[in-house]
Short mmCIF file of C-alpha atoms in Angstrom, two decimals:
data_model
loop_
_atom_site.label_atom_id
_atom_site.label_comp_id
_atom_site.label_asym_id
_atom_site.label_seq_id
_atom_site.Cartn_x
_atom_site.Cartn_y
_atom_site.Cartn_z
CA MET A 1 1.95 -2.15 23.09
CA ILE A 2 2.46 -2.97 19.39
CA ARG A 3 1.42 -0.24 17.00
CA VAL A 4 0.78 -0.83 13.30
CA LEU A 5 2.86 1.53 11.18
CA GLU A 6 1.35 3.69 8.49
CA LYS A 7 1.93 2.24 5.01
CA LYS A 8 4.12 5.19 4.02
CA ILE A 9 6.45 4.61 6.98
CA ALA A 10 6.54 0.83 6.44
CA ASP A 11 7.39 1.39 2.76
CA LYS A 12 10.31 3.63 3.69
CA ILE A 13 11.64 1.04 6.12
CA ALA A 14 11.34 -1.64 3.42
CA ALA A 15 13.10 0.70 0.99
CA GLY A 16 16.06 0.78 3.36
CA GLU A 17 16.55 -2.92 2.65
CA VAL A 18 16.89 -2.25 -1.11
CA VAL A 19 18.05 1.36 -1.36
CA GLU A 20 21.21 1.76 0.66
CA ARG A 21 22.80 4.16 -1.85
CA PRO A 22 22.46 5.00 -5.57
CA LEU A 23 24.59 1.98 -6.52
CA SER A 24 22.00 -0.28 -4.86
CA ILE A 25 19.30 1.17 -7.11
CA ILE A 26 21.43 0.62 -10.20
CA LYS A 27 22.18 -2.98 -9.14
CA GLU A 28 18.49 -3.79 -8.62
CA LEU A 29 17.39 -2.23 -11.90
CA VAL A 30 20.19 -3.83 -13.95
CA GLU A 31 19.32 -7.23 -12.44
CA ASN A 32 15.70 -6.64 -13.49
CA SER A 33 16.89 -5.85 -17.03
CA ILE A 34 18.93 -9.07 -17.13
CA ASP A 35 15.91 -11.04 -15.91
CA ALA A 36 13.87 -9.44 -18.72
CA GLY A 37 16.20 -11.03 -21.29
CA SER A 38 17.86 -7.79 -22.34
CA SER A 39 20.80 -7.90 -24.75
CA LYS A 40 21.45 -4.16 -24.33
CA ILE A 41 21.30 -2.18 -21.07
CA THR A 42 22.15 1.52 -20.85
CA VAL A 43 22.90 3.14 -17.49
CA GLU A 44 22.96 6.93 -17.08
CA VAL A 45 23.67 8.80 -13.83
CA LYS A 46 23.96 12.41 -12.75
CA ASN A 47 25.50 13.67 -9.51
CA GLY A 48 26.74 10.19 -8.64
CA GLY A 49 23.18 8.87 -8.94
CA LYS A 50 21.86 11.11 -6.16
CA SER A 51 19.76 13.28 -8.45
CA TYR A 52 19.20 11.09 -11.54
CA ILE A 53 19.48 7.44 -12.59
CA ARG A 54 18.18 6.10 -15.89
CA ILE A 55 18.27 2.43 -16.87
CA THR A 56 17.06 1.51 -20.36
CA ASP A 57 16.83 -2.03 -21.68
CA ASN A 58 15.57 -3.88 -24.74
CA GLY A 59 14.10 -6.74 -22.73
CA CYS A 60 10.62 -8.23 -22.82
CA GLY A 61 8.96 -5.23 -21.17
CA ILE A 62 6.09 -5.41 -18.72
CA ASP A 63 2.59 -6.22 -19.92
CA GLU A 64 0.21 -3.28 -19.55
CA ASN A 65 -2.01 -5.35 -17.25
CA GLU A 66 0.97 -5.99 -14.95
CA VAL A 67 2.58 -2.56 -14.98
CA ASP A 68 1.21 -1.67 -11.56
CA ILE A 69 4.26 -0.98 -9.42
CA ALA A 70 3.12 -3.29 -6.61
CA THR A 71 3.19 -6.50 -8.67
CA SER A 72 5.21 -9.29 -7.18
CA LYS A 73 6.50 -12.73 -8.06
CA ILE A 74 6.22 -13.81 -4.42
CA PHE A 75 2.82 -14.88 -3.14
CA ASP A 76 3.76 -17.18 -0.27
CA GLU A 77 6.75 -18.46 1.69
CA GLU A 78 7.27 -21.43 -0.65
CA ASP A 79 7.83 -19.04 -3.57
CA LEU A 80 11.07 -17.96 -1.85
CA ASN A 81 12.44 -21.47 -2.43
CA ARG A 82 11.61 -21.33 -6.16
CA ILE A 83 13.35 -18.07 -7.02
CA GLY A 84 14.97 -18.39 -10.43
CA THR A 85 15.73 -14.74 -11.15
CA LEU A 86 18.15 -12.11 -9.92
CA GLY A 87 15.64 -9.43 -9.06
CA PHE A 88 11.98 -8.73 -8.56
CA ARG A 89 10.76 -5.80 -10.62
CA GLY A 90 7.78 -5.15 -8.35
CA GLU A 91 9.66 -5.27 -5.06
CA ALA A 92 12.61 -3.19 -6.25
CA LEU A 93 10.45 -0.56 -7.93
CA ALA A 94 8.09 -0.29 -4.99
CA SER A 95 10.98 0.18 -2.58
CA ILE A 96 12.76 2.68 -4.80
CA ALA A 97 9.53 4.60 -5.43
CA ALA A 98 8.87 4.88 -1.69
CA VAL A 99 11.87 7.19 -1.30
CA SER A 100 12.16 8.91 -4.70
CA ARG A 101 10.36 9.99 -7.86
CA VAL A 102 10.13 7.16 -10.40
CA GLU A 103 9.11 7.25 -14.04
CA MET A 104 8.81 3.99 -15.93
CA ILE A 105 8.07 3.51 -19.61
CA THR A 106 7.64 -0.06 -20.79
CA LYS A 107 6.37 -1.92 -23.84
CA THR A 108 6.17 -5.59 -24.76
CA GLU A 109 6.79 -6.89 -28.28
CA ASP A 110 3.09 -7.81 -28.55
CA GLY A 111 1.83 -4.48 -27.22
CA SER A 112 0.53 -1.89 -29.65
CA VAL A 113 1.59 0.92 -27.28
CA GLY A 114 3.65 1.18 -24.13
CA ARG A 115 2.71 2.35 -20.63
CA LYS A 116 4.09 5.28 -18.67
CA ILE A 117 3.79 5.26 -14.91
CA LEU A 118 4.87 8.03 -12.54
CA ILE A 119 5.25 7.35 -8.82
CA TYR A 120 6.16 10.07 -6.36
CA GLY A 121 6.84 9.07 -2.77
CA GLY A 122 5.11 5.74 -3.24
CA GLU A 123 1.94 7.19 -4.77
CA THR A 124 1.04 6.57 -8.43
CA VAL A 125 0.28 9.94 -10.02
CA GLU A 126 0.05 8.78 -13.65
CA ASN A 127 -0.51 5.52 -15.50
CA SER A 128 -1.15 6.18 -19.17
CA PRO A 129 -0.48 4.82 -22.68
CA ILE A 130 2.58 6.12 -24.54
CA GLY A 131 4.46 5.40 -27.73
CA ALA A 132 7.62 3.49 -26.84
CA PRO A 133 10.12 0.97 -28.18
CA ASN A 134 10.12 -2.59 -26.84
CA GLY A 135 11.74 -2.86 -23.42
CA THR A 136 11.74 -0.79 -20.26
CA THR A 137 13.17 2.53 -19.14
CA VAL A 138 13.21 3.43 -15.46
CA ILE A 139 14.16 6.95 -14.38
CA VAL A 140 14.78 7.60 -10.69
CA ARG A 141 15.06 11.20 -9.45
CA ASP A 142 15.90 12.72 -6.09
#
């Protein structure tokens, strides 16, 4: 008998594909920063990345209409053959957020304000406007 897993459990299994250890999180987020056209990327860690990781970039940011953590560049199987980037912000963030507490602040050059999103255990608990410089900061805790 095949049983459909709860979304929370499926998300944690998917997170295992991305989040093997703190270094995997850093790799995914730095690749996202590179894809965003960043010329400056700052990486901060505490406790070897187990309790705190912060990646800040000066890239293009994420448009406020696309800041939802579940956004994806992949819509069908053919999209896999057209990948032209290192990472996928939506997939990496969704996987990381499934097993940690994530705070993201992002602003585009054209945006008048940035967006702050908080995700705890895969659930969005805040999505609000915030003053911010251009680019994206992602903080991963626990």
